[in-house]
């Protein structure tokens, strides 16, 4: 009988599917079950336990009622069902028997969206296809001549970028130790030959769903990381990211003796822009400056909003002369740029302060680099604005 089939027999429709998926997840993916239990904090995911107070507590945000895995699984399935049905899947079928490959394909074609298949007759050919095509799922025979399933799994383990592709092994062996070996080599699951069509379908569906969820979670995490590190107005890195980045680059400079530069810029008379044209125009100026700065530096350099109308640029592997030249070009572009909002326009120049280390000797600390750049920026402001000033030892580190 299939995993979760008993539960499915007692249920109907979506509840049966949720129960089967949950039983499978809890059996073979305990860490996924642990993740699923986070849904217990959401309203409606906890079972009612008799007393009104307990029910309210369970339904409250952060409540700790009794976890109902079927409801959690149903929620996960419902939220992703539409996407999964619309997403075409590429399946790699690996077996030395063409008739077995044809049988597997005919079974999997019953799953909506499983329309594209690629085939391999041994593990080496399968690995090459996996590298070239990055399928969504692999169904692979364990016993094959020359290059078997275990060797295929060993090759796959050398490529971290393939680790998220689920591999379901087909084996005629019932030895428990052999099955453990298959899992240890990185297989997601196994099906015993001769396989039951419904069992193969159920396992393929579950692992494909898990892959879709993991891919979406990975993409969401990337978006969250980007949001956490990015200033919402300018599109540049934020202050928190800048502080950690500068510390890392100073440590890199100390280790590899590579040059490093820091430029701080401050928009000239920016308060007058806000006072005379309004804060919407001020926001437009900051957005434009962010775009100009980010497009004016190399991919290996990093620009951040340091605070208010101040921005910072970290130059890696750049000589002091190179830092000055790039910064001067930015100054000219900012001074010439016309900021437009509706029918109103304004020009806004910027002053720059630079501090650099050439990689020779002990580099200054991150704090010293910022203080030096800030001191040079102060001198640029005091001596006329709209200019670039490079810190020298003659300057006071702390502005008066």
PDB file of N, CA and C in Angstrom, residues 81-176:
ATOM      1  N   UNK A  81      -0.617  25.194  -5.838  1.00  0.00           N
ATOM      2  CA  UNK A  81      -1.184  24.298  -6.828  1.00  0.00           C
ATOM      3  C   UNK A  81      -1.264  24.947  -8.206  1.00  0.00           C
ATOM      4  N   UNK A  82      -1.737  26.191  -8.241  1.00  0.00           N
ATOM      5  CA  UNK A  82      -1.910  26.851  -9.535  1.00  0.00           C
ATOM      6  C   UNK A  82      -0.576  27.012 -10.252  1.00  0.00           C
ATOM      7  N   UNK A  83       0.436  27.446  -9.508  1.00  0.00           N
ATOM      8  CA  UNK A  83       1.749  27.627 -10.115  1.00  0.00           C
ATOM      9  C   UNK A  83       2.298  26.315 -10.646  1.00  0.00           C
ATOM     10  N   UNK A  84       2.154  25.249  -9.861  1.00  0.00           N
ATOM     11  CA  UNK A  84       2.729  23.976 -10.244  1.00  0.00           C
ATOM     12  C   UNK A  84       2.047  23.398 -11.471  1.00  0.00           C
ATOM     13  N   UNK A  85       0.744  23.568 -11.567  1.00  0.00           N
ATOM     14  CA  UNK A  85       0.039  23.040 -12.715  1.00  0.00           C
ATOM     15  C   UNK A  85       0.426  23.776 -13.990  1.00  0.00           C
ATOM     16  N   UNK A  86       0.803  25.048 -13.836  1.00  0.00           N
ATOM     17  CA  UNK A  86       1.148  25.838 -15.010  1.00  0.00           C
ATOM     18  C   UNK A  86       2.609  25.686 -15.404  1.00  0.00           C
ATOM     19  N   UNK A  87       3.434  25.123 -14.514  1.00  0.00           N
ATOM     20  CA  UNK A  87       4.864  25.044 -14.770  1.00  0.00           C
ATOM     21  C   UNK A  87       5.220  23.743 -15.481  1.00  0.00           C
ATOM     22  N   UNK A  88       5.778  23.809 -16.706  1.00  0.00           N
ATOM     23  CA  UNK A  88       6.229  22.587 -17.370  1.00  0.00           C
ATOM     24  C   UNK A  88       7.477  22.051 -16.685  1.00  0.00           C
ATOM     25  N   UNK A  89       7.540  20.741 -16.525  1.00  0.00           N
ATOM     26  CA  UNK A  89       8.667  20.126 -15.836  1.00  0.00           C
ATOM     27  C   UNK A  89       9.495  19.309 -16.823  1.00  0.00           C
ATOM     28  N   UNK A  90      10.807  19.363 -16.656  1.00  0.00           N
ATOM     29  CA  UNK A  90      11.724  18.560 -17.460  1.00  0.00           C
ATOM     30  C   UNK A  90      12.194  17.391 -16.605  1.00  0.00           C
ATOM     31  N   UNK A  91      11.942  16.163 -17.064  1.00  0.00           N
ATOM     32  CA  UNK A  91      12.260  14.966 -16.296  1.00  0.00           C
ATOM     33  C   UNK A  91      13.332  14.166 -17.028  1.00  0.00           C
ATOM     34  N   UNK A  92      14.374  13.783 -16.297  1.00  0.00           N
ATOM     35  CA  UNK A  92      15.428  12.930 -16.835  1.00  0.00           C
ATOM     36  C   UNK A  92      15.155  11.492 -16.402  1.00  0.00           C
ATOM     37  N   UNK A  93      15.013  10.590 -17.375  1.00  0.00           N
ATOM     38  CA  UNK A  93      14.742   9.170 -17.111  1.00  0.00           C
ATOM     39  C   UNK A  93      16.001   8.381 -17.472  1.00  0.00           C
ATOM     40  N   UNK A  94      16.524   7.623 -16.495  1.00  0.00           N
ATOM     41  CA  UNK A  94      17.791   6.912 -16.679  1.00  0.00           C
ATOM     42  C   UNK A  94      17.576   5.428 -16.449  1.00  0.00           C
ATOM     43  N   UNK A  95      17.791   4.627 -17.489  1.00  0.00           N
ATOM     44  CA  UNK A  95      17.694   3.175 -17.377  1.00  0.00           C
ATOM     45  C   UNK A  95      18.345   2.572 -18.616  1.00  0.00           C
ATOM     46  N   UNK A  96      19.014   1.439 -18.423  1.00  0.00           N
ATOM     47  CA  UNK A  96      19.664   0.817 -19.583  1.00  0.00           C
ATOM     48  C   UNK A  96      18.667   0.106 -20.479  1.00  0.00           C
ATOM     49  N   UNK A  97      17.422  -0.036 -20.049  1.00  0.00           N
ATOM     50  CA  UNK A  97      16.392  -0.700 -20.847  1.00  0.00           C
ATOM     51  C   UNK A  97      15.477   0.332 -21.496  1.00  0.00           C
ATOM     52  N   UNK A  98      15.455   0.402 -22.832  1.00  0.00           N
ATOM     53  CA  UNK A  98      14.549   1.355 -23.497  1.00  0.00           C
ATOM     54  C   UNK A  98      13.088   1.111 -23.153  1.00  0.00           C
ATOM     55  N   UNK A  99      12.690  -0.150 -22.958  1.00  0.00           N
ATOM     56  CA  UNK A  99      11.289  -0.437 -22.640  1.00  0.00           C
ATOM     57  C   UNK A  99      10.912   0.089 -21.261  1.00  0.00           C
ATOM     58  N   UNK A 100      11.846  -0.006 -20.290  1.00  0.00           N
ATOM     59  CA  UNK A 100      11.581   0.533 -18.948  1.00  0.00           C
ATOM     60  C   UNK A 100      11.487   2.049 -19.008  1.00  0.00           C
ATOM     61  N   UNK A 101      12.367   2.659 -19.785  1.00  0.00           N
ATOM     62  CA  UNK A 101      12.296   4.124 -19.925  1.00  0.00           C
ATOM     63  C   UNK A 101      10.949   4.538 -20.511  1.00  0.00           C
ATOM     64  N   UNK A 102      10.485   3.800 -21.522  1.00  0.00           N
ATOM     65  CA  UNK A 102       9.189   4.117 -22.130  1.00  0.00           C
ATOM     66  C   UNK A 102       8.056   3.932 -21.130  1.00  0.00           C
ATOM     67  N   UNK A 103       8.150   2.898 -20.299  1.00  0.00           N
ATOM     68  CA  UNK A 103       7.119   2.661 -19.295  1.00  0.00           C
ATOM     69  C   UNK A 103       7.079   3.796 -18.276  1.00  0.00           C
ATOM     70  N   UNK A 104       8.259   4.206 -17.814  1.00  0.00           N
ATOM     71  CA  UNK A 104       8.320   5.304 -16.840  1.00  0.00           C
ATOM     72  C   UNK A 104       7.721   6.577 -17.431  1.00  0.00           C
ATOM     73  N   UNK A 105       8.056   6.878 -18.665  1.00  0.00           N
ATOM     74  CA  UNK A 105       7.536   8.080 -19.319  1.00  0.00           C
ATOM     75  C   UNK A 105       6.018   8.024 -19.437  1.00  0.00           C
ATOM     76  N   UNK A 106       5.489   6.875 -19.811  1.00  0.00           N
ATOM     77  CA  UNK A 106       4.033   6.764 -19.967  1.00  0.00           C
ATOM     78  C   UNK A 106       3.321   6.961 -18.633  1.00  0.00           C
ATOM     79  N   UNK A 107       3.949   6.507 -17.552  1.00  0.00           N
ATOM     80  CA  UNK A 107       3.359   6.707 -16.227  1.00  0.00           C
ATOM     81  C   UNK A 107       3.404   8.184 -15.837  1.00  0.00           C
ATOM     82  N   UNK A 108       4.556   8.805 -16.018  1.00  0.00           N
ATOM     83  CA  UNK A 108       4.717  10.195 -15.574  1.00  0.00           C
ATOM     84  C   UNK A 108       3.947  11.177 -16.437  1.00  0.00           C
ATOM     85  N   UNK A 109       3.628  10.796 -17.655  1.00  0.00           N
ATOM     86  CA  UNK A 109       2.858  11.694 -18.510  1.00  0.00           C
ATOM     87  C   UNK A 109       1.429  11.875 -18.011  1.00  0.00           C
ATOM     88  N   UNK A 110       1.035  11.071 -17.036  1.00  0.00           N
ATOM     89  CA  UNK A 110      -0.281  11.260 -16.421  1.00  0.00           C
ATOM     90  C   UNK A 110      -0.310  12.492 -15.531  1.00  0.00           C
ATOM     91  N   UNK A 111       0.878  12.992 -15.155  1.00  0.00           N
ATOM     92  CA  UNK A 111       0.973  14.192 -14.320  1.00  0.00           C
ATOM     93  C   UNK A 111       0.933  15.415 -15.223  1.00  0.00           C
ATOM     94  N   UNK A 112      -0.009  16.294 -14.978  1.00  0.00           N
ATOM     95  CA  UNK A 112      -0.123  17.503 -15.780  1.00  0.00           C
ATOM     96  C   UNK A 112       1.139  18.352 -15.623  1.00  0.00           C
ATOM     97  N   UNK A 113       1.708  18.743 -16.729  1.00  0.00           N
ATOM     98  CA  UNK A 113       2.917  19.547 -16.707  1.00  0.00           C
ATOM     99  C   UNK A 113       4.173  18.748 -16.972  1.00  0.00           C
ATOM    100  N   UNK A 114       4.118  17.416 -16.841  1.00  0.00           N
ATOM    101  CA  UNK A 114       5.259  16.566 -17.150  1.00  0.00           C
ATOM    102  C   UNK A 114       5.209  16.216 -18.643  1.00  0.00           C
ATOM    103  N   UNK A 115       5.618  17.162 -19.455  1.00  0.00           N
ATOM    104  CA  UNK A 115       5.479  17.017 -20.902  1.00  0.00           C
ATOM    105  C   UNK A 115       6.813  16.825 -21.609  1.00  0.00           C
ATOM    106  N   UNK A 116       7.901  17.132 -20.932  1.00  0.00           N
ATOM    107  CA  UNK A 116       9.206  17.077 -21.592  1.00  0.00           C
ATOM    108  C   UNK A 116      10.104  16.087 -20.863  1.00  0.00           C
ATOM    109  N   UNK A 117      10.673  15.161 -21.623  1.00  0.00           N
ATOM    110  CA  UNK A 117      11.526  14.131 -21.049  1.00  0.00           C
ATOM    111  C   UNK A 117      12.846  14.069 -21.815  1.00  0.00           C
ATOM    112  N   UNK A 118      13.907  13.770 -21.103  1.00  0.00           N
ATOM    113  CA  UNK A 118      15.183  13.438 -21.718  1.00  0.00           C
ATOM    114  C   UNK A 118      15.614  12.095 -21.156  1.00  0.00           C
ATOM    115  N   UNK A 119      16.323  11.305 -21.954  1.00  0.00           N
ATOM    116  CA  UNK A 119      16.640   9.938 -21.571  1.00  0.00           C
ATOM    117  C   UNK A 119      18.137   9.687 -21.607  1.00  0.00           C
ATOM    118  N   UNK A 120      18.555   8.759 -20.742  1.00  0.00           N
ATOM    119  CA  UNK A 120      19.950   8.318 -20.710  1.00  0.00           C
ATOM    120  C   UNK A 120      19.982   6.828 -20.433  1.00  0.00           C
ATOM    121  N   UNK A 121      20.974   6.139 -21.052  1.00  0.00           N
ATOM    122  CA  UNK A 121      21.083   4.702 -20.883  1.00  0.00           C
ATOM    123  C   UNK A 121      22.045   4.269 -19.805  1.00  0.00           C
ATOM    124  N   UNK A 122      22.807   5.217 -19.236  1.00  0.00           N
ATOM    125  CA  UNK A 122      23.717   4.892 -18.129  1.00  0.00           C
ATOM    126  C   UNK A 122      23.964   6.145 -17.302  1.00  0.00           C
ATOM    127  N   UNK A 123      24.655   5.963 -16.174  1.00  0.00           N
ATOM    128  CA  UNK A 123      24.848   7.066 -15.243  1.00  0.00           C
ATOM    129  C   UNK A 123      25.713   8.182 -15.773  1.00  0.00           C
ATOM    130  N   UNK A 124      26.720   7.861 -16.587  1.00  0.00           N
ATOM    131  CA  UNK A 124      27.604   8.902 -17.116  1.00  0.00           C
ATOM    132  C   UNK A 124      26.871   9.807 -18.096  1.00  0.00           C
ATOM    133  N   UNK A 125      26.121   9.206 -18.993  1.00  0.00           N
ATOM    134  CA  UNK A 125      25.317   9.992 -19.921  1.00  0.00           C
ATOM    135  C   UNK A 125      24.292  10.833 -19.168  1.00  0.00           C
ATOM    136  N   UNK A 126      23.728  10.262 -18.106  1.00  0.00           N
ATOM    137  CA  UNK A 126      22.746  10.994 -17.297  1.00  0.00           C
ATOM    138  C   UNK A 126      23.382  12.211 -16.640  1.00  0.00           C
ATOM    139  N   UNK A 127      24.592  12.043 -16.120  1.00  0.00           N
ATOM    140  CA  UNK A 127      25.268  13.169 -15.468  1.00  0.00           C
ATOM    141  C   UNK A 127      25.521  14.304 -16.459  1.00  0.00           C
ATOM    142  N   UNK A 128      25.960  13.953 -17.675  1.00  0.00           N
ATOM    143  CA  UNK A 128      26.212  14.982 -18.686  1.00  0.00           C
ATOM    144  C   UNK A 128      24.929  15.735 -19.022  1.00  0.00           C
ATOM    145  N   UNK A 129      23.824  14.992 -19.162  1.00  0.00           N
ATOM    146  CA  UNK A 129      22.545  15.652 -19.434  1.00  0.00           C
ATOM    147  C   UNK A 129      22.101  16.517 -18.264  1.00  0.00           C
ATOM    148  N   UNK A 130      22.372  16.050 -17.062  1.00  0.00           N
ATOM    149  CA  UNK A 130      21.986  16.804 -15.868  1.00  0.00           C
ATOM    150  C   UNK A 130      22.736  18.131 -15.807  1.00  0.00           C
ATOM    151  N   UNK A 131      24.007  18.105 -16.151  1.00  0.00           N
ATOM    152  CA  UNK A 131      24.812  19.326 -16.157  1.00  0.00           C
ATOM    153  C   UNK A 131      24.342  20.285 -17.243  1.00  0.00           C
ATOM    154  N   UNK A 132      24.049  19.741 -18.420  1.00  0.00           N
ATOM    155  CA  UNK A 132      23.675  20.583 -19.566  1.00  0.00           C
ATOM    156  C   UNK A 132      22.256  21.124 -19.467  1.00  0.00           C
ATOM    157  N   UNK A 133      21.318  20.313 -18.976  1.00  0.00           N
ATOM    158  CA  UNK A 133      19.902  20.684 -19.041  1.00  0.00           C
ATOM    159  C   UNK A 133      19.279  21.059 -17.707  1.00  0.00           C
ATOM    160  N   UNK A 134      19.881  20.693 -16.602  1.00  0.00           N
ATOM    161  CA  UNK A 134      19.323  20.978 -15.279  1.00  0.00           C
ATOM    162  C   UNK A 134      17.841  20.590 -15.190  1.00  0.00           C
ATOM    163  N   UNK A 135      17.536  19.291 -15.247  1.00  0.00           N
ATOM    164  CA  UNK A 135      16.134  18.869 -15.177  1.00  0.00           C
ATOM    165  C   UNK A 135      15.517  19.193 -13.824  1.00  0.00           C
ATOM    166  N   UNK A 136      14.208  19.121 -13.771  1.00  0.00           N
ATOM    167  CA  UNK A 136      13.500  19.376 -12.519  1.00  0.00           C
ATOM    168  C   UNK A 136      13.470  18.149 -11.623  1.00  0.00           C
ATOM    169  N   UNK A 137      13.629  16.961 -12.218  1.00  0.00           N
ATOM    170  CA  UNK A 137      13.553  15.727 -11.435  1.00  0.00           C
ATOM    171  C   UNK A 137      14.229  14.617 -12.232  1.00  0.00           C
ATOM    172  N   UNK A 138      14.820  13.640 -11.517  1.00  0.00           N
ATOM    173  CA  UNK A 138      15.499  12.512 -12.163  1.00  0.00           C
ATOM    174  C   UNK A 138      14.918  11.210 -11.614  1.00  0.00           C
ATOM    175  N   UNK A 139      14.563  10.303 -12.501  1.00  0.00           N
ATOM    176  CA  UNK A 139      14.206   8.942 -12.128  1.00  0.00           C
ATOM    177  C   UNK A 139      15.293   8.043 -12.693  1.00  0.00           C
ATOM    178  N   UNK A 140      16.040   7.348 -11.831  1.00  0.00           N
ATOM    179  CA  UNK A 140      17.252   6.647 -12.248  1.00  0.00           C
ATOM    180  C   UNK A 140      17.265   5.215 -11.728  1.00  0.00           C
ATOM    181  N   UNK A 141      17.627   4.288 -12.596  1.00  0.00           N
ATOM    182  CA  UNK A 141      17.788   2.896 -12.188  1.00  0.00           C
ATOM    183  C   UNK A 141      19.078   2.761 -11.382  1.00  0.00           C
ATOM    184  N   UNK A 142      19.080   1.866 -10.407  1.00  0.00           N
ATOM    185  CA  UNK A 142      20.268   1.664  -9.580  1.00  0.00           C
ATOM    186  C   UNK A 142      21.276   0.740 -10.256  1.00  0.00           C
ATOM    187  N   UNK A 143      20.797  -0.355 -10.797  1.00  0.00           N
ATOM    188  CA  UNK A 143      21.677  -1.352 -11.393  1.00  0.00           C
ATOM    189  C   UNK A 143      21.730  -1.153 -12.902  1.00  0.00           C
ATOM    190  N   UNK A 144      22.886  -0.702 -13.395  1.00  0.00           N
ATOM    191  CA  UNK A 144      23.105  -0.525 -14.824  1.00  0.00           C
ATOM    192  C   UNK A 144      24.528  -0.955 -15.146  1.00  0.00           C
ATOM    193  N   UNK A 145      24.766  -1.481 -16.340  1.00  0.00           N
ATOM    194  CA  UNK A 145      26.122  -1.891 -16.690  1.00  0.00           C
ATOM    195  C   UNK A 145      27.051  -0.684 -16.851  1.00  0.00           C
ATOM    196  N   UNK A 146      28.321  -0.890 -16.589  1.00  0.00           N
ATOM    197  CA  UNK A 146      29.397   0.089 -16.766  1.00  0.00           C
ATOM    198  C   UNK A 146      29.311   1.210 -15.733  1.00  0.00           C
ATOM    199  N   UNK A 147      28.244   2.015 -15.802  1.00  0.00           N
ATOM    200  CA  UNK A 147      28.136   3.200 -14.923  1.00  0.00           C
ATOM    201  C   UNK A 147      26.770   3.171 -14.252  1.00  0.00           C
ATOM    202  N   UNK A 148      26.725   2.677 -13.011  1.00  0.00           N
ATOM    203  CA  UNK A 148      25.441   2.458 -12.350  1.00  0.00           C
ATOM    204  C   UNK A 148      24.939   3.695 -11.617  1.00  0.00           C
ATOM    205  N   UNK A 149      23.820   3.533 -10.911  1.00  0.00           N
ATOM    206  CA  UNK A 149      23.188   4.654 -10.221  1.00  0.00           C
ATOM    207  C   UNK A 149      24.012   5.232  -9.102  1.00  0.00           C
ATOM    208  N   UNK A 150      24.752   4.407  -8.359  1.00  0.00           N
ATOM    209  CA  UNK A 150      25.583   4.922  -7.263  1.00  0.00           C
ATOM    210  C   UNK A 150      26.715   5.790  -7.800  1.00  0.00           C
ATOM    211  N   UNK A 151      27.321   5.381  -8.910  1.00  0.00           N
ATOM    212  CA  UNK A 151      28.372   6.201  -9.515  1.00  0.00           C
ATOM    213  C   UNK A 151      27.790   7.522 -10.020  1.00  0.00           C
ATOM    214  N   UNK A 152      26.580   7.456 -10.539  1.00  0.00           N
ATOM    215  CA  UNK A 152      25.899   8.678 -10.972  1.00  0.00           C
ATOM    216  C   UNK A 152      25.693   9.636  -9.796  1.00  0.00           C
ATOM    217  N   UNK A 153      25.237   9.096  -8.671  1.00  0.00           N
ATOM    218  CA  UNK A 153      25.036   9.926  -7.487  1.00  0.00           C
ATOM    219  C   UNK A 153      26.349  10.506  -6.978  1.00  0.00           C
ATOM    220  N   UNK A 154      27.438   9.720  -7.063  1.00  0.00           N
ATOM    221  CA  UNK A 154      28.742  10.216  -6.626  1.00  0.00           C
ATOM    222  C   UNK A 154      29.208  11.376  -7.500  1.00  0.00           C
ATOM    223  N   UNK A 155      28.989  11.269  -8.814  1.00  0.00           N
ATOM    224  CA  UNK A 155      29.340  12.378  -9.707  1.00  0.00           C
ATOM    225  C   UNK A 155      28.496  13.603  -9.414  1.00  0.00           C
ATOM    226  N   UNK A 156      27.215  13.391  -9.211  1.00  0.00           N
ATOM    227  CA  UNK A 156      26.303  14.504  -8.904  1.00  0.00           C
ATOM    228  C   UNK A 156      26.741  15.243  -7.651  1.00  0.00           C
ATOM    229  N   UNK A 157      27.286  14.517  -6.668  1.00  0.00           N
ATOM    230  CA  UNK A 157      27.714  15.145  -5.413  1.00  0.00           C
ATOM    231  C   UNK A 157      28.876  16.106  -5.616  1.00  0.00           C
ATOM    232  N   UNK A 158      29.591  16.008  -6.745  1.00  0.00           N
ATOM    233  CA  UNK A 158      30.708  16.921  -7.013  1.00  0.00           C
ATOM    234  C   UNK A 158      30.228  18.270  -7.529  1.00  0.00           C
ATOM    235  N   UNK A 159      28.947  18.375  -7.830  1.00  0.00           N
ATOM    236  CA  UNK A 159      28.399  19.624  -8.366  1.00  0.00           C
ATOM    237  C   UNK A 159      27.323  20.158  -7.424  1.00  0.00           C
ATOM    238  N   UNK A 160      27.678  21.105  -6.551  1.00  0.00           N
ATOM    239  CA  UNK A 160      26.693  21.651  -5.610  1.00  0.00           C
ATOM    240  C   UNK A 160      25.473  22.252  -6.291  1.00  0.00           C
ATOM    241  N   UNK A 161      25.630  22.733  -7.525  1.00  0.00           N
ATOM    242  CA  UNK A 161      24.492  23.351  -8.209  1.00  0.00           C
ATOM    243  C   UNK A 161      23.431  22.340  -8.609  1.00  0.00           C
ATOM    244  N   UNK A 162      23.760  21.027  -8.525  1.00  0.00           N
ATOM    245  CA  UNK A 162      22.795  19.985  -8.862  1.00  0.00           C
ATOM    246  C   UNK A 162      22.138  19.372  -7.630  1.00  0.00           C
ATOM    247  N   UNK A 163      22.557  19.815  -6.461  1.00  0.00           N
ATOM    248  CA  UNK A 163      22.093  19.178  -5.221  1.00  0.00           C
ATOM    249  C   UNK A 163      20.602  19.340  -4.998  1.00  0.00           C
ATOM    250  N   UNK A 164      19.983  20.389  -5.555  1.00  0.00           N
ATOM    251  CA  UNK A 164      18.567  20.640  -5.311  1.00  0.00           C
ATOM    252  C   UNK A 164      17.658  19.905  -6.281  1.00  0.00           C
ATOM    253  N   UNK A 165      18.227  19.159  -7.209  1.00  0.00           N
ATOM    254  CA  UNK A 165      17.418  18.397  -8.152  1.00  0.00           C
ATOM    255  C   UNK A 165      17.126  17.034  -7.537  1.00  0.00           C
ATOM    256  N   UNK A 166      15.869  16.709  -7.260  1.00  0.00           N
ATOM    257  CA  UNK A 166      15.557  15.426  -6.616  1.00  0.00           C
ATOM    258  C   UNK A 166      15.839  14.244  -7.544  1.00  0.00           C
ATOM    259  N   UNK A 167      16.396  13.178  -6.954  1.00  0.00           N
ATOM    260  CA  UNK A 167      16.690  11.952  -7.691  1.00  0.00           C
ATOM    261  C   UNK A 167      15.951  10.795  -7.018  1.00  0.00           C
ATOM    262  N   UNK A 168      15.087  10.139  -7.765  1.00  0.00           N
ATOM    263  CA  UNK A 168      14.362   8.968  -7.272  1.00  0.00           C
ATOM    264  C   UNK A 168      14.984   7.731  -7.915  1.00  0.00           C
ATOM    265  N   UNK A 169      15.488   6.830  -7.086  1.00  0.00           N
ATOM    266  CA  UNK A 169      16.162   5.640  -7.581  1.00  0.00           C
ATOM    267  C   UNK A 169      15.185   4.476  -7.712  1.00  0.00           C
ATOM    268  N   UNK A 170      15.383   3.685  -8.749  1.00  0.00           N
ATOM    269  CA  UNK A 170      14.623   2.458  -8.963  1.00  0.00           C
ATOM    270  C   UNK A 170      15.534   1.280  -8.659  1.00  0.00           C
ATOM    271  N   UNK A 171      15.102   0.386  -7.798  1.00  0.00           N
ATOM    272  CA  UNK A 171      15.947  -0.744  -7.431  1.00  0.00           C
ATOM    273  C   UNK A 171      15.113  -1.994  -7.229  1.00  0.00           C
ATOM    274  N   UNK A 172      15.685  -3.118  -7.675  1.00  0.00           N
ATOM    275  CA  UNK A 172      15.023  -4.400  -7.466  1.00  0.00           C
ATOM    276  C   UNK A 172      15.502  -5.054  -6.185  1.00  0.00           C
ATOM    277  N   UNK A 173      16.459  -4.397  -5.506  1.00  0.00           N
ATOM    278  CA  UNK A 173      17.013  -4.960  -4.286  1.00  0.00           C
ATOM    279  C   UNK A 173      16.177  -4.547  -3.078  1.00  0.00           C
ATOM    280  N   UNK A 174      15.951  -5.503  -2.173  1.00  0.00           N
ATOM    281  CA  UNK A 174      15.184  -5.196  -0.974  1.00  0.00           C
ATOM    282  C   UNK A 174      16.042  -5.072   0.264  1.00  0.00           C
ATOM    283  N   UNK A 175      17.383  -5.128   0.096  1.00  0.00           N
ATOM    284  CA  UNK A 175      18.305  -5.049   1.218  1.00  0.00           C
ATOM    285  C   UNK A 175      18.245  -3.657   1.849  1.00  0.00           C
ATOM    286  N   UNK A 176      17.971  -3.596   3.144  1.00  0.00           N
ATOM    287  CA  UNK A 176      17.848  -2.306   3.840  1.00  0.00           C
ATOM    288  C   UNK A 176      19.156  -1.538   3.809  1.00  0.00           C
TER     289      UNK A 176
END
